[in-house]
Short mmCIF file of C-alpha atoms (C1' of nucleotides) in Angstrom, two decimals:
data_model
loop_
_atom_site.label_atom_id
_atom_site.label_comp_id
_atom_site.label_asym_id
_atom_site.label_seq_id
_atom_site.Cartn_x
_atom_site.Cartn_y
_atom_site.Cartn_z
CA MET A 426 -3.04 -24.86 -20.49
CA LYS A 427 -1.87 -24.23 -16.96
CA LYS A 428 -4.32 -22.81 -14.44
CA ILE A 429 -3.64 -19.16 -13.78
CA VAL A 430 -2.79 -18.31 -10.18
CA THR A 431 -2.32 -14.70 -9.12
CA ARG A 432 -1.62 -13.20 -5.76
CA PHE A 433 -1.74 -9.95 -3.89
CA ALA A 434 1.17 -9.72 -1.48
CA PRO A 435 0.90 -6.69 0.78
CA SER A 436 3.20 -5.96 3.67
CA PRO A 437 1.18 -4.99 6.72
CA THR A 438 2.94 -1.72 7.40
CA GLY A 439 -0.11 0.48 6.88
CA THR A 440 -3.81 0.40 6.18
CA LEU A 441 -5.06 -0.84 2.82
CA HIS A 442 -4.02 1.76 0.28
CA ILE A 443 -6.18 2.44 -2.75
CA GLY A 444 -3.15 1.74 -4.94
CA GLY A 445 -3.08 -1.65 -3.26
CA VAL A 446 -6.77 -2.10 -3.93
CA ARG A 447 -6.07 -1.50 -7.60
CA THR A 448 -3.25 -4.04 -7.67
CA ALA A 449 -5.42 -6.55 -5.85
CA LEU A 450 -8.29 -5.80 -8.23
CA PHE A 451 -6.23 -6.46 -11.35
CA ASN A 452 -4.90 -9.67 -9.84
CA TYR A 453 -8.39 -10.74 -8.89
CA VAL A 454 -9.90 -9.94 -12.25
CA TYR A 455 -7.10 -11.58 -14.19
CA ALA A 456 -7.48 -14.76 -12.16
CA LYS A 457 -11.27 -14.81 -12.45
CA GLN A 458 -11.38 -14.21 -16.16
CA ASN A 459 -8.99 -17.09 -16.68
CA ASP A 460 -10.87 -19.39 -14.40
CA GLY A 461 -7.89 -19.26 -12.08
CA LEU A 462 -7.11 -18.63 -8.45
CA PHE A 463 -6.56 -15.37 -6.60
CA LEU A 464 -4.43 -15.66 -3.48
CA ILE A 465 -3.30 -13.35 -0.72
CA ARG A 466 0.03 -13.48 1.02
CA ILE A 467 0.99 -11.29 3.93
CA GLU A 468 4.62 -10.29 3.58
CA ASP A 469 5.41 -9.59 7.18
CA THR A 470 9.09 -10.40 7.26
CA ASP A 471 9.90 -6.91 8.45
CA LYS A 472 9.31 -7.44 12.15
CA GLU A 473 9.87 -3.79 12.98
CA ARG A 474 7.21 -2.30 10.77
CA SER A 475 4.61 -5.03 10.42
CA SER A 476 1.62 -5.11 12.69
CA LYS A 477 -1.37 -7.35 13.19
CA GLU A 478 -3.76 -4.39 13.16
CA PHE A 479 -2.66 -3.40 9.70
CA GLU A 480 -2.90 -6.98 8.58
CA LYS A 481 -6.46 -7.17 9.84
CA ASN A 482 -7.30 -3.85 8.20
CA ILE A 483 -5.97 -5.05 4.86
CA LEU A 484 -7.72 -8.41 4.99
CA ASP A 485 -11.02 -6.99 6.22
CA ASN A 486 -11.08 -4.24 3.65
CA LEU A 487 -10.21 -6.50 0.76
CA SER A 488 -12.92 -8.89 1.74
CA SER A 489 -15.58 -6.25 2.22
CA ILE A 490 -14.86 -4.72 -1.15
CA GLY A 491 -15.37 -8.14 -2.64
CA LEU A 492 -11.84 -9.23 -3.47
CA ASN A 493 -11.92 -12.48 -1.60
CA PRO A 494 -9.03 -14.89 -1.97
CA ASP A 495 -9.65 -18.44 -3.09
CA LYS A 496 -7.51 -19.85 -0.33
CA LYS A 497 -6.73 -18.81 3.20
CA PRO A 498 -4.11 -16.05 3.24
CA ILE A 499 -0.68 -17.10 4.38
CA ASN A 500 1.82 -15.22 6.51
CA GLN A 501 5.49 -15.26 5.65
CA SER A 502 6.36 -14.82 9.31
CA GLU A 503 5.03 -18.33 9.93
CA ARG A 504 6.92 -20.02 7.16
CA ASN A 505 10.49 -19.65 8.24
CA GLU A 506 11.47 -23.30 7.85
CA ILE A 507 10.47 -23.25 4.23
CA TYR A 508 12.76 -20.34 3.43
CA ILE A 509 15.60 -21.82 5.45
CA LYS A 510 15.20 -25.04 3.56
CA ALA A 511 15.42 -23.22 0.26
CA SER A 512 18.48 -21.34 1.43
CA LYS A 513 20.15 -24.62 2.38
CA GLN A 514 19.49 -25.91 -1.08
CA LEU A 515 21.21 -22.84 -2.50
CA ILE A 516 24.22 -23.24 -0.22
CA GLU A 517 24.56 -26.90 -1.07
CA SER A 518 24.38 -26.26 -4.78
CA GLY A 519 26.97 -23.52 -4.44
CA LYS A 520 24.57 -20.82 -5.61
CA ALA A 521 24.78 -18.89 -2.36
CA TYR A 522 27.59 -18.01 0.03
CA TRP A 523 28.20 -16.43 3.42
CA CYS A 524 29.53 -12.89 3.62
CA ASP A 525 30.87 -11.19 6.73
CA CYS A 526 31.08 -7.61 5.53
CA SER A 527 29.72 -5.28 8.20
CA PRO A 528 27.07 -2.69 7.37
CA GLU A 529 29.74 -0.04 7.95
CA THR A 530 32.12 -1.65 5.47
CA LEU A 531 29.34 -1.84 2.92
CA ASP A 532 28.34 1.72 3.50
CA GLU A 533 31.88 2.89 2.98
CA MET A 534 32.16 0.85 -0.17
CA ARG A 535 29.01 2.41 -1.57
CA LYS A 536 30.22 5.89 -0.81
CA GLU A 537 33.47 5.28 -2.61
CA GLN A 538 31.67 3.87 -5.61
CA ILE A 539 29.36 6.83 -5.84
CA ALA A 540 32.28 9.20 -5.41
CA SER A 541 34.08 7.60 -8.32
CA GLY A 542 30.95 7.73 -10.48
CA LYS A 543 30.14 4.04 -10.31
CA LYS A 544 26.90 2.33 -9.54
CA PRO A 545 26.84 1.43 -5.87
CA MET A 546 26.74 -2.32 -5.54
CA TYR A 547 28.23 -5.11 -3.52
CA ASP A 548 31.46 -6.21 -5.18
CA GLY A 549 31.31 -9.89 -4.29
CA ARG A 550 34.47 -9.79 -2.19
CA SER A 551 33.39 -12.67 0.07
CA ARG A 552 32.23 -14.84 -2.74
CA ASN A 553 35.16 -17.24 -2.78
CA LEU A 554 36.19 -17.02 0.84
CA GLY A 555 34.33 -20.17 1.86
CA LEU A 556 33.06 -18.63 5.08
CA GLU A 557 30.82 -20.51 7.49
CA GLN A 558 27.61 -19.11 8.98
CA SER A 559 28.08 -16.97 12.10
CA GLU A 560 26.37 -14.14 13.92
CA LYS A 561 28.09 -11.71 11.60
CA THR A 562 27.38 -13.30 8.28
CA VAL A 563 24.61 -12.82 5.76
CA LEU A 564 23.82 -15.27 3.00
CA ARG A 565 24.18 -13.88 -0.49
CA LEU A 566 23.11 -15.17 -3.86
CA ALA A 567 25.95 -15.78 -6.29
CA THR A 568 24.51 -13.88 -9.22
CA PRO A 569 25.89 -14.72 -12.65
CA GLU A 570 28.39 -12.07 -13.69
CA ASP A 571 27.88 -12.21 -17.43
CA GLY A 572 24.92 -12.37 -19.71
CA ASP A 573 21.49 -10.80 -19.58
CA ILE A 574 18.21 -11.43 -17.91
CA VAL A 575 15.17 -10.82 -20.06
CA VAL A 576 11.94 -9.98 -18.30
CA ASN A 577 8.98 -10.53 -20.53
CA ASP A 578 6.40 -8.12 -19.25
CA ILE A 579 2.80 -8.41 -20.43
CA ILE A 580 2.35 -4.66 -20.35
CA ARG A 581 5.80 -3.44 -21.37
CA GLY A 582 7.23 -6.15 -23.52
CA GLU A 583 10.84 -7.29 -23.16
CA ILE A 584 12.96 -5.58 -20.55
CA ILE A 585 16.60 -6.51 -20.65
CA PHE A 586 18.96 -6.26 -17.70
CA LYS A 587 22.67 -6.88 -17.81
CA ASN A 588 23.78 -9.28 -15.11
CA SER A 589 26.78 -7.06 -14.58
CA GLU A 590 24.39 -4.42 -13.25
CA LEU A 591 23.16 -6.76 -10.53
CA ASP A 592 24.97 -7.49 -7.31
CA ASP A 593 24.81 -10.46 -4.98
CA LEU A 594 21.70 -9.77 -2.98
CA ILE A 595 21.15 -10.82 0.58
CA LEU A 596 19.00 -13.89 1.12
CA LEU A 597 19.42 -14.38 4.85
CA ARG A 598 20.16 -11.60 7.31
CA SER A 599 22.85 -11.97 9.97
CA ASP A 600 20.17 -12.96 12.46
CA GLY A 601 19.30 -15.81 10.13
CA SER A 602 15.98 -14.38 8.97
CA PRO A 603 15.06 -14.48 5.29
CA THR A 604 14.66 -11.30 3.24
CA TYR A 605 11.92 -10.16 0.92
CA HIS A 606 13.38 -11.50 -2.30
CA LEU A 607 13.91 -15.03 -1.03
CA CYS A 608 10.50 -15.28 0.63
CA ASN A 609 8.79 -13.81 -2.34
CA VAL A 610 10.29 -16.23 -4.80
CA VAL A 611 9.90 -19.28 -2.60
CA ASP A 612 6.28 -18.49 -1.81
CA ASP A 613 5.32 -17.79 -5.38
CA PHE A 614 6.63 -21.24 -6.16
CA GLU A 615 5.09 -22.93 -3.11
CA GLN A 616 1.72 -21.31 -3.74
CA GLY A 617 1.76 -22.28 -7.37
CA VAL A 618 1.64 -18.70 -8.55
CA THR A 619 1.88 -18.35 -12.31
CA SER A 620 1.36 -14.65 -12.84
CA VAL A 621 2.84 -11.76 -10.96
CA ILE A 622 0.87 -8.53 -11.28
CA ARG A 623 2.34 -5.75 -9.19
CA GLY A 624 3.42 -2.11 -9.21
CA GLU A 625 6.12 -0.91 -11.57
CA ASP A 626 8.27 -0.08 -8.59
CA HIS A 627 9.08 -3.78 -8.66
CA ILE A 628 10.48 -3.84 -12.19
CA SER A 629 14.05 -3.68 -11.06
CA ASN A 630 13.44 -6.39 -8.47
CA THR A 631 12.34 -8.78 -11.14
CA PRO A 632 15.72 -9.83 -12.59
CA ARG A 633 16.98 -10.46 -9.07
CA GLN A 634 14.02 -12.66 -8.32
CA ILE A 635 14.43 -14.52 -11.57
CA HIS A 636 18.00 -15.31 -10.58
CA ILE A 637 16.79 -16.80 -7.33
CA GLN A 638 14.18 -18.80 -9.22
CA ASN A 639 16.81 -20.09 -11.60
CA ALA A 640 19.15 -21.02 -8.78
CA LEU A 641 16.34 -22.94 -7.11
CA GLY A 642 15.25 -24.56 -10.34
CA TYR A 643 11.76 -23.00 -10.28
CA PRO A 644 9.74 -22.41 -13.44
CA GLN A 645 9.52 -18.95 -14.97
CA LEU A 646 6.57 -16.75 -14.10
CA GLU A 647 4.63 -14.31 -16.19
CA TYR A 648 4.87 -10.67 -15.16
CA ALA A 649 2.77 -7.56 -15.54
CA HIS A 650 4.06 -4.37 -13.99
CA LEU A 651 1.30 -1.87 -13.45
CA PRO A 652 1.83 1.87 -13.73
CA LEU A 653 1.68 3.59 -10.37
CA VAL A 654 -1.19 5.63 -8.99
CA LEU A 655 0.16 9.15 -8.61
CA GLY A 656 -0.69 12.31 -6.73
CA THR A 657 -1.16 15.68 -8.42
CA ASP A 658 2.59 16.28 -8.41
CA LYS A 659 3.14 13.02 -10.30
CA LYS A 660 4.78 11.34 -7.35
CA ARG A 661 3.31 8.14 -6.05
CA LEU A 662 0.08 8.76 -4.22
CA SER A 663 0.60 9.32 -0.54
CA LYS A 664 -1.14 10.90 2.41
CA ARG A 665 0.30 14.22 1.34
CA HIS A 666 -1.94 14.32 -1.73
CA ALA A 667 -5.22 12.86 -0.59
CA ALA A 668 -6.74 10.20 1.54
CA THR A 669 -5.02 6.96 0.69
CA SER A 670 -6.73 4.28 2.68
CA LEU A 671 -9.77 2.58 1.33
CA GLU A 672 -11.75 3.01 4.51
CA GLU A 673 -11.43 6.77 4.38
CA TYR A 674 -13.17 6.78 1.02
CA ARG A 675 -15.88 4.55 2.33
CA GLU A 676 -16.41 6.82 5.29
CA GLU A 677 -16.79 9.75 2.93
CA GLY A 678 -19.66 7.93 1.30
CA TYR A 679 -18.17 6.45 -1.83
CA LEU A 680 -19.60 3.16 -2.98
CA ASP A 681 -17.23 0.20 -3.25
CA SER A 682 -18.33 -0.31 -6.82
CA ALA A 683 -17.53 3.31 -7.69
CA ILE A 684 -14.09 3.02 -6.12
CA ILE A 685 -13.41 -0.14 -8.08
CA ASN A 686 -14.70 1.51 -11.24
CA THR A 687 -12.46 4.53 -10.84
CA LEU A 688 -9.39 2.52 -9.92
CA ALA A 689 -9.86 0.21 -12.90
CA ARG A 690 -10.18 3.16 -15.27
CA LEU A 691 -6.86 4.47 -13.97
CA GLY A 692 -4.60 3.02 -16.61
CA TRP A 693 -7.18 1.10 -18.55
CA SER A 694 -10.15 1.85 -20.78
CA LYS A 695 -12.60 0.13 -23.06
CA GLY A 696 -14.08 2.11 -25.92
CA ASP A 697 -16.17 5.01 -24.76
CA ASN A 698 -17.38 3.20 -21.67
CA GLU A 699 -16.88 4.76 -18.31
CA ILE A 700 -19.04 2.74 -15.97
CA PHE A 701 -17.77 -0.71 -15.04
CA TYR A 702 -18.82 -3.03 -12.28
CA LEU A 703 -16.65 -5.91 -11.11
CA ASP A 704 -18.53 -8.32 -13.36
CA ASP A 705 -17.98 -6.06 -16.35
CA LEU A 706 -14.28 -6.00 -15.62
CA ILE A 707 -14.11 -9.77 -15.50
CA LYS A 708 -15.78 -9.74 -18.90
CA ASP A 709 -14.00 -6.82 -20.56
CA PHE A 710 -10.73 -6.13 -18.80
CA ASN A 711 -7.56 -7.05 -20.65
CA ILE A 712 -4.27 -6.81 -18.85
CA LYS A 713 -2.49 -6.29 -22.17
CA GLU A 714 -4.39 -3.04 -22.66
CA VAL A 715 -3.12 -1.46 -19.47
CA GLN A 716 -1.39 1.87 -19.95
CA LYS A 717 2.34 2.13 -19.35
CA ALA A 718 2.50 5.58 -17.80
CA GLY A 719 1.54 6.40 -14.23
CA ALA A 720 -1.90 7.87 -13.67
CA ILE A 721 -2.84 10.77 -11.45
CA PHE A 722 -5.68 10.00 -9.11
CA ASP A 723 -8.38 12.63 -9.58
CA ILE A 724 -11.04 12.74 -6.91
CA THR A 725 -13.53 14.56 -9.16
CA LYS A 726 -13.65 11.52 -11.39
CA LEU A 727 -14.46 9.38 -8.37
CA ASP A 728 -17.17 11.88 -7.42
CA TRP A 729 -18.76 11.54 -10.79
CA ALA A 730 -18.47 7.75 -10.91
CA ASN A 731 -20.03 7.65 -7.46
CA SER A 732 -22.99 9.73 -8.60
CA GLN A 733 -23.52 7.34 -11.48
CA HIS A 734 -23.30 4.25 -9.31
CA LEU A 735 -25.62 5.84 -6.78
CA ALA A 736 -28.13 6.60 -9.52
CA ASN A 737 -28.06 2.97 -10.62
CA LEU A 738 -29.15 1.74 -7.22
CA SER A 739 -32.75 0.76 -6.58
CA LEU A 740 -34.50 2.79 -3.91
CA ASP A 741 -34.12 0.02 -1.38
CA GLU A 742 -30.47 -0.49 -2.14
CA PHE A 743 -29.93 3.23 -1.96
CA LYS A 744 -31.61 3.47 1.39
CA SER A 745 -29.62 0.65 2.89
CA HIS A 746 -26.39 2.28 1.72
CA LEU A 747 -27.49 5.64 3.05
CA ARG A 748 -28.79 4.44 6.40
CA PRO A 749 -25.40 4.19 8.21
CA PHE A 750 -24.56 7.75 7.23
CA LEU A 751 -27.82 9.04 8.63
CA LEU A 752 -27.44 6.93 11.75
CA LYS A 753 -24.10 8.60 12.37
CA ASN A 754 -26.11 11.78 12.48
CA ASP A 755 -28.71 10.32 14.82
CA ILE A 756 -31.25 10.21 12.05
CA ASP A 757 -33.45 7.17 11.75
CA ILE A 758 -34.33 7.05 8.12
CA GLU A 759 -37.63 5.21 8.52
CA ASN A 760 -38.80 7.67 11.10
CA HIS A 761 -40.51 9.81 8.49
CA ARG A 762 -43.95 9.55 6.95
CA TYR A 763 -42.73 10.05 3.42
CA VAL A 764 -39.30 8.43 3.49
CA ASP A 765 -39.40 7.03 0.00
CA LEU A 766 -40.66 10.21 -1.62
CA LEU A 767 -38.14 12.26 0.29
CA ILE A 768 -35.20 10.01 -0.47
CA ASN A 769 -36.13 9.87 -4.11
CA ALA A 770 -36.30 13.63 -4.29
CA MET A 771 -32.97 14.04 -2.53
CA ARG A 772 -30.85 11.16 -3.78
CA SER A 773 -29.10 13.23 -6.40
CA SER A 774 -28.42 16.18 -4.11
CA ASP A 775 -24.77 15.27 -3.69
CA ASN A 776 -22.10 12.95 -5.07
CA THR A 777 -21.47 11.12 -1.83
CA LEU A 778 -23.66 9.38 0.69
CA LYS A 779 -22.19 11.55 3.39
CA GLY A 780 -23.16 14.68 1.49
CA ILE A 781 -26.64 13.38 0.78
CA ALA A 782 -27.10 12.52 4.45
CA LYS A 783 -26.15 16.06 5.27
CA SER A 784 -28.58 17.60 2.83
CA LEU A 785 -31.31 15.49 4.40
CA GLU A 786 -30.81 17.06 7.80
CA PRO A 787 -33.46 19.77 7.53
CA TYR A 788 -36.07 17.07 7.08
CA TYR A 789 -35.20 15.40 10.33
CA LYS A 790 -33.58 18.03 12.49
CA ASN A 791 -34.08 21.62 13.47
CA ILE A 792 -32.59 24.28 11.26
CA LYS A 793 -29.22 25.17 12.68
CA SER A 794 -28.48 28.24 10.62
CA TYR A 795 -29.70 30.20 7.65
CA ASP A 796 -27.85 30.92 4.45
CA ASN A 797 -27.05 34.60 4.95
CA ARG A 798 -26.63 35.44 1.32
CA ALA A 799 -30.03 34.01 0.58
CA ILE A 800 -31.54 36.01 3.41
CA ASP A 801 -30.00 39.22 2.09
CA LYS A 802 -31.29 38.52 -1.35
CA PHE A 803 -34.85 37.43 -0.63
CA LEU A 804 -35.81 38.73 2.77
CA SER A 805 -35.69 42.46 2.96
CA ASP A 806 -38.94 42.19 4.89
CA ASN A 807 -41.24 39.68 6.50
CA ASN A 808 -44.43 40.45 4.64
CA ILE A 809 -44.57 37.49 2.33
CA LEU A 810 -43.71 35.06 5.08
CA ILE A 811 -46.47 36.45 7.25
CA ASP A 812 -49.03 36.30 4.45
CA ILE A 813 -48.14 32.78 3.45
CA LYS A 814 -48.14 31.61 7.01
CA GLU A 815 -51.72 32.85 7.43
CA LEU A 816 -52.84 31.19 4.22
CA LEU A 817 -51.23 27.88 5.16
CA LEU A 818 -52.68 28.04 8.62
CA ASN A 819 -56.14 28.15 7.12
CA LEU A 820 -55.49 25.39 4.63
CA GLU A 821 -57.54 22.29 5.37
CA ASP A 822 -56.17 19.79 2.89
CA TRP A 823 -52.42 19.44 3.35
CA ASP A 824 -51.47 17.93 0.02
CA VAL A 825 -49.19 19.02 -2.77
CA ASP A 826 -51.96 20.21 -5.08
CA SER A 827 -53.74 22.28 -2.47
CA ILE A 828 -50.53 23.85 -1.28
CA ASP A 829 -49.43 24.65 -4.79
CA ARG A 830 -52.80 26.24 -5.52
CA ILE A 831 -52.51 28.56 -2.54
CA LEU A 832 -48.98 29.57 -3.48
CA LYS A 833 -49.95 30.15 -7.08
CA THR A 834 -53.01 32.19 -6.17
CA TYR A 835 -51.06 34.37 -3.79
CA GLN A 836 -48.39 34.92 -6.42
CA THR A 837 -50.81 35.91 -9.18
CA ASP A 838 -53.05 37.97 -6.90
CA ASN A 839 -50.11 40.06 -5.81
CA ASN A 840 -48.47 39.98 -9.19
CA LEU A 841 -45.20 38.68 -7.78
CA PRO A 842 -42.53 36.68 -9.59
CA VAL A 843 -42.38 33.08 -8.43
CA PRO A 844 -38.99 33.16 -6.71
CA LYS A 845 -39.99 36.23 -4.78
CA VAL A 846 -42.65 34.15 -3.08
CA ASN A 847 -41.02 30.75 -2.97
CA GLN A 848 -37.47 31.43 -1.95
CA PRO A 849 -38.28 33.02 1.41
CA ILE A 850 -40.37 30.00 2.29
CA ARG A 851 -37.61 27.66 1.20
CA ILE A 852 -35.21 29.45 3.45
CA ALA A 853 -37.65 29.08 6.30
CA LEU A 854 -38.10 25.38 5.66
CA THR A 855 -34.56 24.26 4.92
CA GLY A 856 -32.27 27.12 5.85
CA SER A 857 -31.29 27.61 2.22
CA THR A 858 -32.78 28.15 -1.20
CA LYS A 859 -32.28 24.51 -2.06
CA SER A 860 -35.10 22.03 -1.80
CA PRO A 861 -37.32 19.84 -3.92
CA SER A 862 -40.35 21.59 -5.37
CA LEU A 863 -41.89 23.79 -2.74
CA GLY A 864 -45.32 22.22 -2.54
CA PHE A 865 -43.71 18.85 -2.09
CA THR A 866 -41.36 20.16 0.56
CA LEU A 867 -44.17 21.72 2.58
CA CYS A 868 -46.23 18.62 2.19
CA ILE A 869 -43.65 16.19 3.47
CA LEU A 870 -42.59 18.44 6.33
CA GLY A 871 -46.19 18.58 7.48
CA LYS A 872 -48.38 21.49 8.41
CA ASP A 873 -47.26 22.03 12.00
CA LEU A 874 -43.54 21.91 11.31
CA SER A 875 -43.81 24.04 8.18
CA ILE A 876 -45.66 26.76 10.01
CA LYS A 877 -43.34 26.54 12.97
CA ARG A 878 -40.34 27.06 10.70
CA ILE A 879 -41.91 29.99 8.93
CA GLU A 880 -42.62 31.55 12.31
CA GLU A 881 -39.05 30.96 13.36
CA LEU A 882 -37.74 32.76 10.34
CA ILE A 883 -40.20 35.60 10.84
CA ASN A 884 -38.84 36.00 14.35
CA PHE A 885 -35.29 35.71 13.15
CA ILE A 886 -35.78 38.46 10.57
CA GLY A 887 -37.75 40.60 12.98
CA SER A 888 -35.01 40.58 15.58
"C1'" G B 830 25.91 9.24 -10.53
"C1'" U B 831 24.30 4.39 -12.68
"C1'" C B 832 20.41 1.15 -14.36
"C1'" C B 833 15.25 0.65 -15.59
"C1'" C B 834 10.39 2.54 -16.95
"C1'" G B 835 7.65 6.35 -19.01
"C1'" U B 836 5.85 11.19 -21.95
"C1'" U B 837 -1.65 12.74 -26.47
"C1'" C B 838 -6.43 18.28 -23.78
"C1'" G B 839 -6.00 20.66 -16.46
"C1'" U B 840 -7.16 15.08 -15.34
"C1'" C B 841 -8.40 9.76 -17.06
"C1'" U B 842 -7.90 8.08 -21.88
"C1'" A B 843 -8.91 6.58 -27.78
"C1'" G B 844 -5.32 6.19 -31.43
"C1'" A B 845 -1.22 -0.52 -33.95
"C1'" G B 846 1.64 4.78 -40.94
"C1'" G B 847 -3.08 7.52 -44.54
"C1'" C B 848 -9.93 6.61 -41.27
"C1'" C B 849 -6.98 12.71 -37.27
"C1'" U B 850 -9.96 19.05 -39.21
"C1'" A B 851 -6.54 14.09 -33.17
"C1'" G B 852 -12.25 11.01 -30.69
"C1'" G B 853 -14.66 10.11 -25.71
"C1'" A B 854 -15.14 11.04 -20.36
"C1'" C B 855 -14.33 14.10 -15.89
"C1'" A B 856 -13.49 19.08 -14.51
"C1'" C B 857 -14.44 24.02 -16.21
"C1'" C B 858 -17.45 27.73 -19.04
"C1'" G B 859 -22.11 28.89 -21.66
"C1'" G B 860 -27.32 27.57 -22.89
"C1'" G B 861 -31.94 24.63 -22.11
"C1'" U B 862 -35.31 21.86 -18.67
"C1'" U B 863 -36.61 22.54 -13.33
"C1'" U B 864 -41.11 27.86 -9.38
"C1'" U B 865 -35.01 27.18 -6.44
"C1'" C B 866 -31.00 23.49 -6.02
"C1'" A B 867 -29.39 18.88 -7.82
"C1'" U B 868 -30.34 15.50 -11.74
"C1'" C B 869 -30.93 15.52 -17.03
"C1'" C B 870 -30.12 17.55 -22.17
"C1'" C B 871 -27.37 20.67 -25.70
"C1'" G B 872 -23.01 23.52 -26.90
"C1'" G B 873 -17.96 25.38 -26.00
"C1'" C B 874 -12.79 25.51 -24.26
"C1'" A B 875 -8.59 22.42 -24.42
"C1'" A B 876 -3.40 17.99 -26.13
"C1'" C B 877 0.36 14.61 -29.88
"C1'" A B 878 7.41 17.31 -24.84
"C1'" G B 879 11.48 19.12 -28.46
"C1'" G B 880 14.87 17.93 -32.45
"C1'" G B 881 16.53 14.77 -36.11
"C1'" G B 882 15.74 10.63 -39.29
"C1'" U B 883 12.76 6.42 -42.17
"C1'" U B 884 8.51 7.07 -45.60
"C1'" C B 885 4.82 9.55 -51.02
"C1'" G B 886 2.78 10.19 -45.97
"C1'" A B 887 4.13 9.80 -38.85
"C1'" C B 888 0.48 10.86 -32.83
"C1'" U B 889 1.80 6.09 -34.64
"C1'" C B 890 8.54 3.24 -36.56
"C1'" C B 891 14.06 4.51 -35.29
"C1'" C B 892 17.73 7.80 -32.86
"C1'" C B 893 19.04 11.86 -29.74
"C1'" U B 894 17.74 15.61 -26.13
"C1'" A B 895 14.61 17.34 -22.33
"C1'" C B 896 11.42 16.31 -18.50
"C1'" G B 897 8.97 12.94 -14.95
"C1'" G B 898 8.97 8.48 -12.18
"C1'" G B 899 11.16 4.02 -10.09
"C1'" A B 900 15.34 1.22 -8.38
"C1'" U B 901 20.06 1.46 -6.43
"C1'" G B 902 18.75 -1.29 1.94
"C1'" C B 903 20.84 -6.98 6.60
"C1'" C B 904 12.50 -2.38 3.76
"C1'" A B 905 8.86 -4.70 1.20
#
RNA sequence: GUCCCGUUCGUCUAGAGGCCUAGGACACCGGGUUUUCAUCCCGGCAACAGGGGUUCGACUCCCCUACGGGAUGCCA
């Protein structure tokens, strides 16, 4: 059996898109589970729109998310001779010809065809003119006029195209540069690619590319056209709907593994399982099981997956993932007596690392503001705060048990419901009614800081 | 317009003719645990696009319609 070779072939006209990550992921997984090769090819034949920055972004992001290619990525812009050579072969074998129709002529032709209810396509008028190459000519493929092309798609089954629906596509532009279709086909052959896994927006390109393959005498490839990742309006996911580039999701505090998990589950599933790591995918993923219909990207699913992946991290792993987000906030995570206890108590406070870092602020920084609704609800007066402050001031042993005992005693002595006592203190300590258990919170903040914060709130209420 | 692809809860999906009173997950709502919040646990809401066939029987097969998407570039 032939070794499977897949490839991800982005054009560097933007940052790495999460739809692209998904395509790359499926290519990667398919290669790995078949003991094959995963390759990357930069399709930068569009000189206008391609840029090196985008190329770097794509390569860096793919590699940091763990989708490393098995060979050095290649750039189409550096392989011109190869495409020219292939085009010569096509000219010599009579499978391609020069055409001197101007863009204006073509445009006019298309308009007329549309006006008369026909499919707009090049009519092959230069096909038998025997023109030579010039500054005004493009090279076109002489596509067979009769018969069908059958695309055997792993996900969709047989897709049949009539050759009469296909026109003679351009292989070489008038400036002599090769186009997407030619480069794509030649490189797939040159790189030894066996399996093309790409977005379904390429379905209608496939018969054209097969014709080029046939003309060049290349072997047939296997195809799998993935359903697209859509926005909430069912149109392909773009910046209009949500963040699209991988790095934006990372910056929000989503784990790579959670992003991969969510992307893989978009269009594929396995029993009742929801949590998949890359290794699980290599074990369980089956390209044949991929859904045919496009899938809407739902951020709440990512949020949930992230919380699950976060929960699966060991404390040390969790801390090292969290650290950069705290650093961004000028918080040095280790600069706290009870880091581990604190982090453990707070690690489920939000779905993202960014959110968790934010909820950790009161433990490292001064309280910026108080939750007004909480104040209205629990602080009609200062009395409890003042009482508790006095009691804490006189407390010798600053540990959870001692603190809890004081709180409990005060509450029973005055016959007060627990929240009535605790919530005001919480507000003083964290600015809101949210915190780990109160004794714990007081304990880790320390006596001086706790009392200082209670005093601050007393002053705030008093004013 | 033409060609191609698609259509199960709000969302991701299970479902290969009887296992479907259509299952799971997220979201949402309710309850429990938690001195608060989050986590966690329990419960609830909610879908086969429509119409024709085929069949004893159709979410599953066929046809049509509707709707959505993609392609129709000297972009990739």
